[in-house]
JSON list of C-alpha atoms in Angstrom, two decimals:
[
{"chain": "A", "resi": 20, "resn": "UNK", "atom": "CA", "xyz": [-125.68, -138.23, -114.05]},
{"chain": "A", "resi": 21, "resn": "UNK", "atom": "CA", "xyz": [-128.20, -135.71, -112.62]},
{"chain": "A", "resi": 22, "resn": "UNK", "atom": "CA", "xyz": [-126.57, -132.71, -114.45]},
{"chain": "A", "resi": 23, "resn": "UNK", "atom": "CA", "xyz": [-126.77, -134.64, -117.66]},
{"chain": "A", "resi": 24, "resn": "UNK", "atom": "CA", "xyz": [-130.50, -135.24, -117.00]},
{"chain": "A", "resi": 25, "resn": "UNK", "atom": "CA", "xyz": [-131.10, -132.13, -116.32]},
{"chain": "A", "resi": 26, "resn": "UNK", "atom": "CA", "xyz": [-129.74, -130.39, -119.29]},
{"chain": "A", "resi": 27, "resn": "UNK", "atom": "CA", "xyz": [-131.38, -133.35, -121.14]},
{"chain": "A", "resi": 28, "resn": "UNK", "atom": "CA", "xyz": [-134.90, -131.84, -119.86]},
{"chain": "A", "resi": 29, "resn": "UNK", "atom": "CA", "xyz": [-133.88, -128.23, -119.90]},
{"chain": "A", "resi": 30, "resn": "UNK", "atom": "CA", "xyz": [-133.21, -129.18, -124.05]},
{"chain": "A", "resi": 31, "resn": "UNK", "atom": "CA", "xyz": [-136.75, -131.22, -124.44]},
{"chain": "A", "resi": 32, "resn": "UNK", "atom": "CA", "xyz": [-138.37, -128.20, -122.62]},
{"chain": "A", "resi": 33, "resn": "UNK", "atom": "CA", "xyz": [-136.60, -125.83, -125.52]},
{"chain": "A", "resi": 34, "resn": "UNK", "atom": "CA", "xyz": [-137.58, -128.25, -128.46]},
{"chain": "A", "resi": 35, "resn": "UNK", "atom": "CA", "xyz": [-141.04, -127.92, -127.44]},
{"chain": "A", "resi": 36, "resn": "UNK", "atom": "CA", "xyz": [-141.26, -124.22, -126.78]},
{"chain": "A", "resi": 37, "resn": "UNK", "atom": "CA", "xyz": [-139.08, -122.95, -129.54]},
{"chain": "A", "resi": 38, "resn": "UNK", "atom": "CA", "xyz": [-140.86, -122.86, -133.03]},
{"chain": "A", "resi": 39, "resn": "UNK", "atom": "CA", "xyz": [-140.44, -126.41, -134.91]},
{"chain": "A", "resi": 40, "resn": "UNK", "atom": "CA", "xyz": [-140.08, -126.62, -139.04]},
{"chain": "A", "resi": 41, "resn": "UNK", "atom": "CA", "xyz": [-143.22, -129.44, -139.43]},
{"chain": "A", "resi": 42, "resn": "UNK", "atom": "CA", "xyz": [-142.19, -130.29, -142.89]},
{"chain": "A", "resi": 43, "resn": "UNK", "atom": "CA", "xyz": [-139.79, -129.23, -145.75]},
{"chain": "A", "resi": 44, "resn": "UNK", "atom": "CA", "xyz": [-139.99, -130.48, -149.17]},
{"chain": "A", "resi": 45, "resn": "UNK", "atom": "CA", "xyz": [-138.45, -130.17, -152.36]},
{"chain": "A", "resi": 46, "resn": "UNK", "atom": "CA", "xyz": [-139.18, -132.04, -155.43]},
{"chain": "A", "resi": 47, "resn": "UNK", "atom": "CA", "xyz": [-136.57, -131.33, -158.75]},
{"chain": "A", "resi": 48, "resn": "UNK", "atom": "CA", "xyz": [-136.63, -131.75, -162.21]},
{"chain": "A", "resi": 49, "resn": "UNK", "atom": "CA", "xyz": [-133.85, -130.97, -164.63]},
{"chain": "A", "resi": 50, "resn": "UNK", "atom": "CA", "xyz": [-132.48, -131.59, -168.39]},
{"chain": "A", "resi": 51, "resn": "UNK", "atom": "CA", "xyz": [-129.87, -133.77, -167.95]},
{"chain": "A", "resi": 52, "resn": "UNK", "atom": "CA", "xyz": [-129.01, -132.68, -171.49]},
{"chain": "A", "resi": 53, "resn": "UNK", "atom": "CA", "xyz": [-128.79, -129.15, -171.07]},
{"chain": "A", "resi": 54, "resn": "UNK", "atom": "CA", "xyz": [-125.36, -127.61, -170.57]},
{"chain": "A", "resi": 55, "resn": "UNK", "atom": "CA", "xyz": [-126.34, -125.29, -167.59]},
{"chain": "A", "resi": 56, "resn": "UNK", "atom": "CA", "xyz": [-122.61, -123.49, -167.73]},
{"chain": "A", "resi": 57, "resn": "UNK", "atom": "CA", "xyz": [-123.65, -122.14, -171.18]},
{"chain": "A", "resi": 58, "resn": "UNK", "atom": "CA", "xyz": [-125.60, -119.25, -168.86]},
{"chain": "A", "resi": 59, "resn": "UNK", "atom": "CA", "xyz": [-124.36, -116.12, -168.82]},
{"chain": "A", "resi": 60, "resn": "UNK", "atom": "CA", "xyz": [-127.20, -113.60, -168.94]},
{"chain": "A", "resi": 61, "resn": "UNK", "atom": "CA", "xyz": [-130.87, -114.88, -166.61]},
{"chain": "A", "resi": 62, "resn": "UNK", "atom": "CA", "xyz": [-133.58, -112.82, -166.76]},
{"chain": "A", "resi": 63, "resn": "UNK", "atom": "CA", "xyz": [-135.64, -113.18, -163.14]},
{"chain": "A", "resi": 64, "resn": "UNK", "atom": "CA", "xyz": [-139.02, -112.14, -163.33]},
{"chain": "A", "resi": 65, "resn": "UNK", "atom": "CA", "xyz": [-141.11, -110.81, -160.51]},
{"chain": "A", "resi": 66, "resn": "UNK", "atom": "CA", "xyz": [-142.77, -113.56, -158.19]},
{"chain": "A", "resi": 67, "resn": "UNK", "atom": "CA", "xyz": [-146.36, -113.72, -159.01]},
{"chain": "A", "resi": 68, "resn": "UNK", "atom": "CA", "xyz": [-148.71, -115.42, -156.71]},
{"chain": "A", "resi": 69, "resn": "UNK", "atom": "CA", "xyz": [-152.31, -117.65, -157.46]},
{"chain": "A", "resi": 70, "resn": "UNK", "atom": "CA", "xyz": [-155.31, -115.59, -157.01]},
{"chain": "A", "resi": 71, "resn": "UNK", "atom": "CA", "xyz": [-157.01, -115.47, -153.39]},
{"chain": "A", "resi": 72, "resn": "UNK", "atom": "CA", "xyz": [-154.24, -115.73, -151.11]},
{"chain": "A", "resi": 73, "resn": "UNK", "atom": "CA", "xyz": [-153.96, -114.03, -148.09]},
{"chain": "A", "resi": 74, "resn": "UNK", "atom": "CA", "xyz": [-149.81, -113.29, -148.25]},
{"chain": "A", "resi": 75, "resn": "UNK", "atom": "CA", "xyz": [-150.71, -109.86, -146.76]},
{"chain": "A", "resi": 76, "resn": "UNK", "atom": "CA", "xyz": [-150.89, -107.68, -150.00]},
{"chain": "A", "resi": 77, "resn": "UNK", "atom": "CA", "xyz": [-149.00, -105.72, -152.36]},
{"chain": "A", "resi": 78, "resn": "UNK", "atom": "CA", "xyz": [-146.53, -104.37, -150.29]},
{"chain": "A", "resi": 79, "resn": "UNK", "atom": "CA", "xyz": [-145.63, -107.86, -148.74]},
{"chain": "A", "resi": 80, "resn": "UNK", "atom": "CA", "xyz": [-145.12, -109.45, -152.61]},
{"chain": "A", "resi": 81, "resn": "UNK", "atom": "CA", "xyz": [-142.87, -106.52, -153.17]},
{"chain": "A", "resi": 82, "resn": "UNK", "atom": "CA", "xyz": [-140.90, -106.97, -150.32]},
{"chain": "A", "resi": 83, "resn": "UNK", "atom": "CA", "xyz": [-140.71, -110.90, -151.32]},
{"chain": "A", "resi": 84, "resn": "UNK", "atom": "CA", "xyz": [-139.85, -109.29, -154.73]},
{"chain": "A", "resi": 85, "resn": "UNK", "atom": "CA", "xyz": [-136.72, -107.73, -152.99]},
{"chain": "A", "resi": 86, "resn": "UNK", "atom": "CA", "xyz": [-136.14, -111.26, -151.20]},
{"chain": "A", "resi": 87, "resn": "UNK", "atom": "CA", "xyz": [-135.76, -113.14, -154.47]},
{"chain": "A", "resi": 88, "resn": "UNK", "atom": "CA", "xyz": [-133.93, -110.50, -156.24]},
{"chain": "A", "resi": 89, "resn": "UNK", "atom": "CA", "xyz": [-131.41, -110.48, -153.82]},
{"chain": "A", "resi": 90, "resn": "UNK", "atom": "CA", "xyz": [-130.80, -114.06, -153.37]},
{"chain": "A", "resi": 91, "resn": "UNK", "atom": "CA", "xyz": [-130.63, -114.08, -157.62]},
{"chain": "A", "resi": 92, "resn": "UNK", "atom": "CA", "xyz": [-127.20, -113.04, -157.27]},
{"chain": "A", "resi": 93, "resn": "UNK", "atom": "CA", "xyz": [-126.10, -116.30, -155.47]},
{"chain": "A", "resi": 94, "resn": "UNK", "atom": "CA", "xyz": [-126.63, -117.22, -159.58]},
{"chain": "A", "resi": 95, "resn": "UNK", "atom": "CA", "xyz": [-122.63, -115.92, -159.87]},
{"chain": "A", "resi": 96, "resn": "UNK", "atom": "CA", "xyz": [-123.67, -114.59, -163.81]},
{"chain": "A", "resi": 97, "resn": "UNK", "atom": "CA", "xyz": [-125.69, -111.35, -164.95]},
{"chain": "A", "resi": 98, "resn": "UNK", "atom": "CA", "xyz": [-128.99, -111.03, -163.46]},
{"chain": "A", "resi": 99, "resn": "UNK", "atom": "CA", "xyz": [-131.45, -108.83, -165.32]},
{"chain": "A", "resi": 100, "resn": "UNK", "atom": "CA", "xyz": [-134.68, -108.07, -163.80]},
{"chain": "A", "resi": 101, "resn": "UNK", "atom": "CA", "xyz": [-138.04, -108.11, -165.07]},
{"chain": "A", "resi": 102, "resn": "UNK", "atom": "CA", "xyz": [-138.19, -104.06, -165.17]},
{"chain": "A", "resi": 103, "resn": "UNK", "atom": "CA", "xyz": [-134.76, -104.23, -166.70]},
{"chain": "A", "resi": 104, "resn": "UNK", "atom": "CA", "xyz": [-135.87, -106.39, -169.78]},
{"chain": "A", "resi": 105, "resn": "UNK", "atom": "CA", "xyz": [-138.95, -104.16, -170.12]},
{"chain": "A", "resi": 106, "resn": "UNK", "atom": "CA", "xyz": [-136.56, -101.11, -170.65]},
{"chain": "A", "resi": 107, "resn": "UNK", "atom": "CA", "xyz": [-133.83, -103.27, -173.17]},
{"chain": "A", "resi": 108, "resn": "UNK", "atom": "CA", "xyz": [-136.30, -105.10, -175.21]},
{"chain": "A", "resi": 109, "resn": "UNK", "atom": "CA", "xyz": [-138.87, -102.47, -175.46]},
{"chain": "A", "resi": 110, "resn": "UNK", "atom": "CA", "xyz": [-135.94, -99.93, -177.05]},
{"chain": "A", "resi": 111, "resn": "UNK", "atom": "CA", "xyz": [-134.45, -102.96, -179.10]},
{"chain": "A", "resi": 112, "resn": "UNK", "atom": "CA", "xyz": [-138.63, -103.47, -180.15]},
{"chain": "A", "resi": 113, "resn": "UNK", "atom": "CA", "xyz": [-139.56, -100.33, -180.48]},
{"chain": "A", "resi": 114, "resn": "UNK", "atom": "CA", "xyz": [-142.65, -99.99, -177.80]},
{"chain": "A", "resi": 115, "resn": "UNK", "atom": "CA", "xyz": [-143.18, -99.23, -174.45]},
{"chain": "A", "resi": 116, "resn": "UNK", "atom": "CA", "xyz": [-143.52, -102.41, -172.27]},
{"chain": "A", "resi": 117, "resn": "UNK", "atom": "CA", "xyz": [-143.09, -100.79, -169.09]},
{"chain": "A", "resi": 118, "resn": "UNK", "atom": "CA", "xyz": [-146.15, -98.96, -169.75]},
{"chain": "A", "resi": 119, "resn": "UNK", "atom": "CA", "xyz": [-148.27, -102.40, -171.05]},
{"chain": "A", "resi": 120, "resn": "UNK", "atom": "CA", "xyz": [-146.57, -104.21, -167.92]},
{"chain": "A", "resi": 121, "resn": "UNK", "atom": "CA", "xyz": [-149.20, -101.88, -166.23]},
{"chain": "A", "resi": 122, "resn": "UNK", "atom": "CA", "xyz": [-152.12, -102.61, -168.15]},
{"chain": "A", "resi": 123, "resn": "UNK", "atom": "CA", "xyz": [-151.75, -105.98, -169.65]},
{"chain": "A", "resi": 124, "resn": "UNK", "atom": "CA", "xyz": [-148.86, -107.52, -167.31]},
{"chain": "A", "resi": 125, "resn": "UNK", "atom": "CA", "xyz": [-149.40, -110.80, -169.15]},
{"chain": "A", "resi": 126, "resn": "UNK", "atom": "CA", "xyz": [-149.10, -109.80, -172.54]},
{"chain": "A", "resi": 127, "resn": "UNK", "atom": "CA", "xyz": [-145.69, -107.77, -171.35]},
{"chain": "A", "resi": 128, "resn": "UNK", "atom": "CA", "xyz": [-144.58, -110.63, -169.97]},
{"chain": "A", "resi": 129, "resn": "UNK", "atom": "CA", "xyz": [-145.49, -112.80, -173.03]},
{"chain": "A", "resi": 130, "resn": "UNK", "atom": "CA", "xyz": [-143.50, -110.43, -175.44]},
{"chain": "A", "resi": 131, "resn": "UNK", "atom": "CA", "xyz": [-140.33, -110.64, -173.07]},
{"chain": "A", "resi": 132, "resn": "UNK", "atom": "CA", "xyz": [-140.30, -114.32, -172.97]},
{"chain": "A", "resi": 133, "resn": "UNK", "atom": "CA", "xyz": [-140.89, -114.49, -177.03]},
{"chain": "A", "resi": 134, "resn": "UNK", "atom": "CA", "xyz": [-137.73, -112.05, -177.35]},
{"chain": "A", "resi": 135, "resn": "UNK", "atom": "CA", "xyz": [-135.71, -113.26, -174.18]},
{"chain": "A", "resi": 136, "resn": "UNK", "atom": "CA", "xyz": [-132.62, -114.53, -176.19]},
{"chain": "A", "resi": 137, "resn": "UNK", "atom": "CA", "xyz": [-131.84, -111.29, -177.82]},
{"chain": "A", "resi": 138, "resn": "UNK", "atom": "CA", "xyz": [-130.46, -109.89, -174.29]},
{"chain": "A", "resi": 139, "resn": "UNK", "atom": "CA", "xyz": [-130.39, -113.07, -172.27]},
{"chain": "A", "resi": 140, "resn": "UNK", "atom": "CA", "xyz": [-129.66, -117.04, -172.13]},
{"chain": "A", "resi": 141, "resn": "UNK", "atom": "CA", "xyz": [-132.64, -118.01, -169.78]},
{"chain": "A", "resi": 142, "resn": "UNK", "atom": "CA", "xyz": [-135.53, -116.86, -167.50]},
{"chain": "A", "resi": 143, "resn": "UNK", "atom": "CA", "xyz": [-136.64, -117.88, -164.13]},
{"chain": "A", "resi": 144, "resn": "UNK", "atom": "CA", "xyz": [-139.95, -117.36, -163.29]},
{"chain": "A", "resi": 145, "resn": "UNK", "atom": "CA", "xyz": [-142.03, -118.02, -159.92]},
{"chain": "A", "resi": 146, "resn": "UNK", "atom": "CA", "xyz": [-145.11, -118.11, -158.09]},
{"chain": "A", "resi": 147, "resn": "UNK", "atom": "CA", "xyz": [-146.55, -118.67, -154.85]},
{"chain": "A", "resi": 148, "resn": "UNK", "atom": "CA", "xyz": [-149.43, -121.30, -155.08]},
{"chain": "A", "resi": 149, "resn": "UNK", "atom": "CA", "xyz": [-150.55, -121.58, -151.67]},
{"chain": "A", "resi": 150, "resn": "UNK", "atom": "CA", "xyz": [-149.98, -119.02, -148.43]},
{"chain": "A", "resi": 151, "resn": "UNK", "atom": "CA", "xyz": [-152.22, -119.98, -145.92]},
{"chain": "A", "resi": 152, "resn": "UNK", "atom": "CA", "xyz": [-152.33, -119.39, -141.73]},
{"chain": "A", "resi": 153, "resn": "UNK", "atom": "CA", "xyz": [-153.99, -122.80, -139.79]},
{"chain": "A", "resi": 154, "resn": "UNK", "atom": "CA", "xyz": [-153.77, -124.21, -136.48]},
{"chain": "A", "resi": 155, "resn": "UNK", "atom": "CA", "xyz": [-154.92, -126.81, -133.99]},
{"chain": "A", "resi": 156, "resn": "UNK", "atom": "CA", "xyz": [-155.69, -127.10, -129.95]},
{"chain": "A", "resi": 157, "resn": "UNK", "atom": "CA", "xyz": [-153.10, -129.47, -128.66]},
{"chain": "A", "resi": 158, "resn": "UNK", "atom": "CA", "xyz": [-155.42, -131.18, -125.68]},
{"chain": "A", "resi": 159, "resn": "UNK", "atom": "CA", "xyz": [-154.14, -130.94, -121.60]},
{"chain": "A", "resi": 160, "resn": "UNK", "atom": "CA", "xyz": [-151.31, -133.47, -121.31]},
{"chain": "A", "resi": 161, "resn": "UNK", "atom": "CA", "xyz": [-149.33, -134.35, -118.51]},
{"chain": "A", "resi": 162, "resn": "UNK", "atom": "CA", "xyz": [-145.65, -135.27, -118.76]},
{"chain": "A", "resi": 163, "resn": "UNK", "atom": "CA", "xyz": [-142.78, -135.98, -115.74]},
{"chain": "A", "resi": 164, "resn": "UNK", "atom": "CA", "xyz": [-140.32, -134.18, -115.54]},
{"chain": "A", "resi": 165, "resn": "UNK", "atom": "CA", "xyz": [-137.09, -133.31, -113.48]},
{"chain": "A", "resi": 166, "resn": "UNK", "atom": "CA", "xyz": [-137.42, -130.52, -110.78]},
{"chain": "A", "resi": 167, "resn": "UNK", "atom": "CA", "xyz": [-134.05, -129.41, -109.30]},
{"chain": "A", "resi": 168, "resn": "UNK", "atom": "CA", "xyz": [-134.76, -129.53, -105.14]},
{"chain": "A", "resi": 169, "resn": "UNK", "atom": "CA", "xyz": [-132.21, -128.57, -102.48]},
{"chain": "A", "resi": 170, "resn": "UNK", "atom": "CA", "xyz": [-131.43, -129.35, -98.57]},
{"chain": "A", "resi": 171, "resn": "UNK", "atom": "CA", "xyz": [-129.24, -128.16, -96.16]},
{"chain": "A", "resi": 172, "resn": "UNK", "atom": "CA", "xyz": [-127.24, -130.60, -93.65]},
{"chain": "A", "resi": 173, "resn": "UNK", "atom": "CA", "xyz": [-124.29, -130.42, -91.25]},
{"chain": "A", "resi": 174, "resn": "UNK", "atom": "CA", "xyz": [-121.47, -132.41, -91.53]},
{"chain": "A", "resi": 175, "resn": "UNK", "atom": "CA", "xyz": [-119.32, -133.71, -88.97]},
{"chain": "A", "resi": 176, "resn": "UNK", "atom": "CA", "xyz": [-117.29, -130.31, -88.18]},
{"chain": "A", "resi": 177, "resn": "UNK", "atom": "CA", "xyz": [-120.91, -129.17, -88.15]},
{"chain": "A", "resi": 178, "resn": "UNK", "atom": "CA", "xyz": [-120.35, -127.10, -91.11]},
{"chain": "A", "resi": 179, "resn": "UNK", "atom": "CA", "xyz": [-123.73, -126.11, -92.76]},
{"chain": "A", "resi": 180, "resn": "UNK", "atom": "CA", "xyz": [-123.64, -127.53, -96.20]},
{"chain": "A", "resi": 181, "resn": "UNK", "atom": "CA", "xyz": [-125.81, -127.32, -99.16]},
{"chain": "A", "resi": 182, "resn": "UNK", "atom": "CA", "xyz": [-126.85, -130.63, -101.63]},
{"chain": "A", "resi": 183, "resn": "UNK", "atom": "CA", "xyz": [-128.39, -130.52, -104.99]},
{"chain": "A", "resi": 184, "resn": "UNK", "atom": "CA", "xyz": [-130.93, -133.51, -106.40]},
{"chain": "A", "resi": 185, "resn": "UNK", "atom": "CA", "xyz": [-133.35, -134.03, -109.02]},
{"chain": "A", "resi": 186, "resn": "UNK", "atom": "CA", "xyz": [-136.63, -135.78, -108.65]},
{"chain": "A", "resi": 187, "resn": "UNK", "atom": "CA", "xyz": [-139.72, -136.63, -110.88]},
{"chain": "A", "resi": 188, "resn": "UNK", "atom": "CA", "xyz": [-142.68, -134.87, -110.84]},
{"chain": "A", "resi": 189, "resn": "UNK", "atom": "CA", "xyz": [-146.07, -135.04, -112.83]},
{"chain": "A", "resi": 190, "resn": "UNK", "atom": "CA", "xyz": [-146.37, -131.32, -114.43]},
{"chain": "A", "resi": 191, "resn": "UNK", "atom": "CA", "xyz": [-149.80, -131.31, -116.73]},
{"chain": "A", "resi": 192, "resn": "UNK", "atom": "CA", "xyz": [-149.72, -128.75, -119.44]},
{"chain": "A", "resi": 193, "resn": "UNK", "atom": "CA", "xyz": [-153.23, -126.96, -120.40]},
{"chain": "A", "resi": 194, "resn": "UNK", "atom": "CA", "xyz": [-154.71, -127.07, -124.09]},
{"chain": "A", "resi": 195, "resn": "UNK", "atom": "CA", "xyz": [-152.73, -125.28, -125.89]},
{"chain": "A", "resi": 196, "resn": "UNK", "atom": "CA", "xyz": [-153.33, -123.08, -129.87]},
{"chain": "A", "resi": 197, "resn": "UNK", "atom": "CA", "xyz": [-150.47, -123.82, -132.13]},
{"chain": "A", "resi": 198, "resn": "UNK", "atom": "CA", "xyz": [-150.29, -122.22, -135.35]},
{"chain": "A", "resi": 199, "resn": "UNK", "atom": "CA", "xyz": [-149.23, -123.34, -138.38]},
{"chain": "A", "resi": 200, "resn": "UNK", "atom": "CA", "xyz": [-147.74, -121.27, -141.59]},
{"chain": "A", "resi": 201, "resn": "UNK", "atom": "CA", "xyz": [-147.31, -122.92, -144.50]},
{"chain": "A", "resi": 202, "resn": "UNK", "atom": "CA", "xyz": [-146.20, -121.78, -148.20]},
{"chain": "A", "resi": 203, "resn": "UNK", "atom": "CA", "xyz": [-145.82, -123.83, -151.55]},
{"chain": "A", "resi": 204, "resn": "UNK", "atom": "CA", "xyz": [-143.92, -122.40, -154.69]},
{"chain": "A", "resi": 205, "resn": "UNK", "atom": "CA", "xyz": [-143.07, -123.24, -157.92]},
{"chain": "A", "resi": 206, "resn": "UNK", "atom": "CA", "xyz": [-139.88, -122.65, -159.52]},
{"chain": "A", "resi": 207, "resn": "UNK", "atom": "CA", "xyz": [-138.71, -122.92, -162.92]},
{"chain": "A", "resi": 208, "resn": "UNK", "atom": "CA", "xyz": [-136.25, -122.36, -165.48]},
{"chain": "A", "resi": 209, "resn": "UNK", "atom": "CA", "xyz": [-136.57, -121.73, -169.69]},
{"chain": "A", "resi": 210, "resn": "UNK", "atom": "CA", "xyz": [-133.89, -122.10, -171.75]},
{"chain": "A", "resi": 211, "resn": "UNK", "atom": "CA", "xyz": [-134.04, -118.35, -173.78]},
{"chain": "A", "resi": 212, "resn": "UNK", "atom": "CA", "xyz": [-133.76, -119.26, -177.38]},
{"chain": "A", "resi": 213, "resn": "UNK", "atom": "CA", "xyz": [-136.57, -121.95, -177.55]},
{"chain": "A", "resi": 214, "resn": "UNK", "atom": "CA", "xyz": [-138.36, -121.63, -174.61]},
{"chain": "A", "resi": 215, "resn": "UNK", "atom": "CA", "xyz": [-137.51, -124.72, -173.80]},
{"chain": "A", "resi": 216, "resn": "UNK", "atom": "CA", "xyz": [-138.14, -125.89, -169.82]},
{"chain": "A", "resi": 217, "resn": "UNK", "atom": "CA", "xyz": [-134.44, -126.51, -168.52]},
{"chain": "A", "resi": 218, "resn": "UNK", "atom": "CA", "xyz": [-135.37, -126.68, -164.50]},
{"chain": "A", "resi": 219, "resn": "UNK", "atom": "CA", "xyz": [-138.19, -126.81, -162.34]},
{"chain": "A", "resi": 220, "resn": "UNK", "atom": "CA", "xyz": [-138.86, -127.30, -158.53]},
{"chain": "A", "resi": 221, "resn": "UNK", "atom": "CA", "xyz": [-141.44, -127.75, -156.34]},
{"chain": "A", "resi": 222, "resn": "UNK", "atom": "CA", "xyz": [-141.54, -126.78, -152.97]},
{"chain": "A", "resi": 223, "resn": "UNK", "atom": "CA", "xyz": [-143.44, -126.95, -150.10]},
{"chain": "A", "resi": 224, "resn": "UNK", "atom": "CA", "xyz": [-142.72, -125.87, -146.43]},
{"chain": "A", "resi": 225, "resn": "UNK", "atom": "CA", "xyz": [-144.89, -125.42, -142.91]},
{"chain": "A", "resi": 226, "resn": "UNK", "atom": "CA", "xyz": [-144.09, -124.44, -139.81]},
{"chain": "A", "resi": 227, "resn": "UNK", "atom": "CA", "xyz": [-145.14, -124.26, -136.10]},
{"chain": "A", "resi": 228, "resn": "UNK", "atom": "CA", "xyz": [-144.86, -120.22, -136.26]},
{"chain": "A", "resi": 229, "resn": "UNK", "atom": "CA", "xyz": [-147.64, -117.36, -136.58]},
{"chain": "A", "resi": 230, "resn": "UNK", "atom": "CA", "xyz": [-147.08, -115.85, -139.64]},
{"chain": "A", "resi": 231, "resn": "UNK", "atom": "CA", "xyz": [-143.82, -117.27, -140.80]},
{"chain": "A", "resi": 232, "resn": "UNK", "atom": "CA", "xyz": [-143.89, -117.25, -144.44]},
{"chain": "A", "resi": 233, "resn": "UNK", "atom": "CA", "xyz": [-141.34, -114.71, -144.93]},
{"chain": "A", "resi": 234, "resn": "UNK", "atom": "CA", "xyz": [-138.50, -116.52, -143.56]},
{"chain": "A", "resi": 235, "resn": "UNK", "atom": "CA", "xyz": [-139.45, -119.61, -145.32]},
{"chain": "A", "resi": 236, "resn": "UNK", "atom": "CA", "xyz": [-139.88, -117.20, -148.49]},
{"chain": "A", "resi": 237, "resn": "UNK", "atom": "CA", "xyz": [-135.95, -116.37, -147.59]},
{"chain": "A", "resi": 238, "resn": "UNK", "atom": "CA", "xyz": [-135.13, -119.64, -147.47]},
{"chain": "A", "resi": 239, "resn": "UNK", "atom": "CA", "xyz": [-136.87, -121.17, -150.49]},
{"chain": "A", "resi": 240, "resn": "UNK", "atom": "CA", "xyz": [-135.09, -118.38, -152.91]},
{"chain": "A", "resi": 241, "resn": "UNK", "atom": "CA", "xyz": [-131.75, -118.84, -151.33]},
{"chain": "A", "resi": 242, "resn": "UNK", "atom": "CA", "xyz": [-131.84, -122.94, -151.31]},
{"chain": "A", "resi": 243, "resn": "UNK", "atom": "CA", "xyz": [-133.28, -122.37, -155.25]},
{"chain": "A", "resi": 244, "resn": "UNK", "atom": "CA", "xyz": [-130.87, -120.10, -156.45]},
{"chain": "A", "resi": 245, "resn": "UNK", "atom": "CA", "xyz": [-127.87, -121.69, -154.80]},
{"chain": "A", "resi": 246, "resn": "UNK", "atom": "CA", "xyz": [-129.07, -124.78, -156.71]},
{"chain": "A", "resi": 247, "resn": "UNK", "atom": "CA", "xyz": [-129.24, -123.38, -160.16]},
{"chain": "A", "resi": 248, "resn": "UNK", "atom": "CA", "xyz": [-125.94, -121.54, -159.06]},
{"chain": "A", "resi": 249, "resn": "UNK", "atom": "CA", "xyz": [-124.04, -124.64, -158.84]},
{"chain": "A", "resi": 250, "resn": "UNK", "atom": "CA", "xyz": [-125.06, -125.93, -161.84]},
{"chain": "A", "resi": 251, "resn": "UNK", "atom": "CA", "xyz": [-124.41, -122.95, -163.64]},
{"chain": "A", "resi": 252, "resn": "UNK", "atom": "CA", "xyz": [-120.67, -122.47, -162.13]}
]
């Protein structure tokens, strides 16, 4: 009984020192006309993010870039990528959309969706709308808790021997700064030949981490694209 109280304490103790997810959510919407395993060809554009967030610059979007890229091919079908379609459809139109991706990305962007369905079946687009860092002081508390104590007797031979007991004992924890990282996206999916919306999610995640919003990043693209995988397979 004392060994499984113990361990009971020792695994409370982790909980509450180990970083805890606060809150995951995902909220879906799909055609439930729209014959997903018609989708051969997806083009995946680059992840954009709203204006005035702090998700630590252009070199951190790029390595989210890579992030969502890579979990694309959990989408088991051909995966072009944003640059990709800029090289295909500006040959197959006739001007040079890598070069207006630089100076008027939306207007790139705009002529790739408009001519999607002459190299592809859909497009996936996302952004990041919020990327924020907050926190709280969690006050002094006090808590009981097992402490392992030990004595030493003889027994009748009046052989020294050792005995191992738990007791309770008040232990008061100072204030304490936890941090919180949280991230929202949205997700979607356009069917290629009328730009119709086929798919869309919503999801929001925080954590009690410093800074976590690149494994939460990880996990929204993989959890997304194994989603639209399995309807697509």
């Amino acid at each position: 009984m004392f060994v499984k109280k113990f361990f009971g304490v020792i695994l409370l103790l982790t909980i509450l020192i180990l970083p805890q997810v606060v809150s995951a959510e995902k909220t879906d919407w799909f055609d439930r006309n729209f014959y997903f395993k018609n989708l051969q060809t997806i083009i995946v554009f680059d992840v954009t993010a709203n204006p005035g967030l702090n998700y630590g610059g252009s070199i951190a979007l790029r390595n989210m870039q890579d992030t969502f890229i890579d979990n694309s091919r959990k989408l088991k079908c051909n995966v072009i990528t944003e640059t990709q379609a800029y090289r295909t459809l500006g040959y197959q139109l006739g001007m040079n959309l890598e070069n207006m991706a630089y100076s008027n990305p939306l207007q790139a962007r705009q002529i790739v969706m408009q001519n999607a369905y002459r190299i592809a079946d859909a497009w996936i687009v996302a952004n990041i709308d919020n990327f924020a860092n907050t926190y709280y002081i969690e006050p002094e508390h006090t808590v009981w808790e097992q402490r392992k104590e030990t004595r030493t007797y003889y027994d009748r031979s009046g052989r020294r021997r050792e005995e191992t007991y738990y007791i309770q004992v008040p232990v008061t924890y100072p204030p304490r700064r936890v941090d919180i990282s949280e991230i929202e996206m949205t997700l979607q999916v356009f069917e290629a030949r009328n730009g119709d919306l086929i798919f869309a999610r919503r999801d929001v995640r925080d954590r009690q981490d410093y800074q976590a919003q690149k494994g939460m990043f990880g996990r929204i693209s993989n959890s997304f694209f194994e989603d639209v995988g399995k309807k697509i397979r």
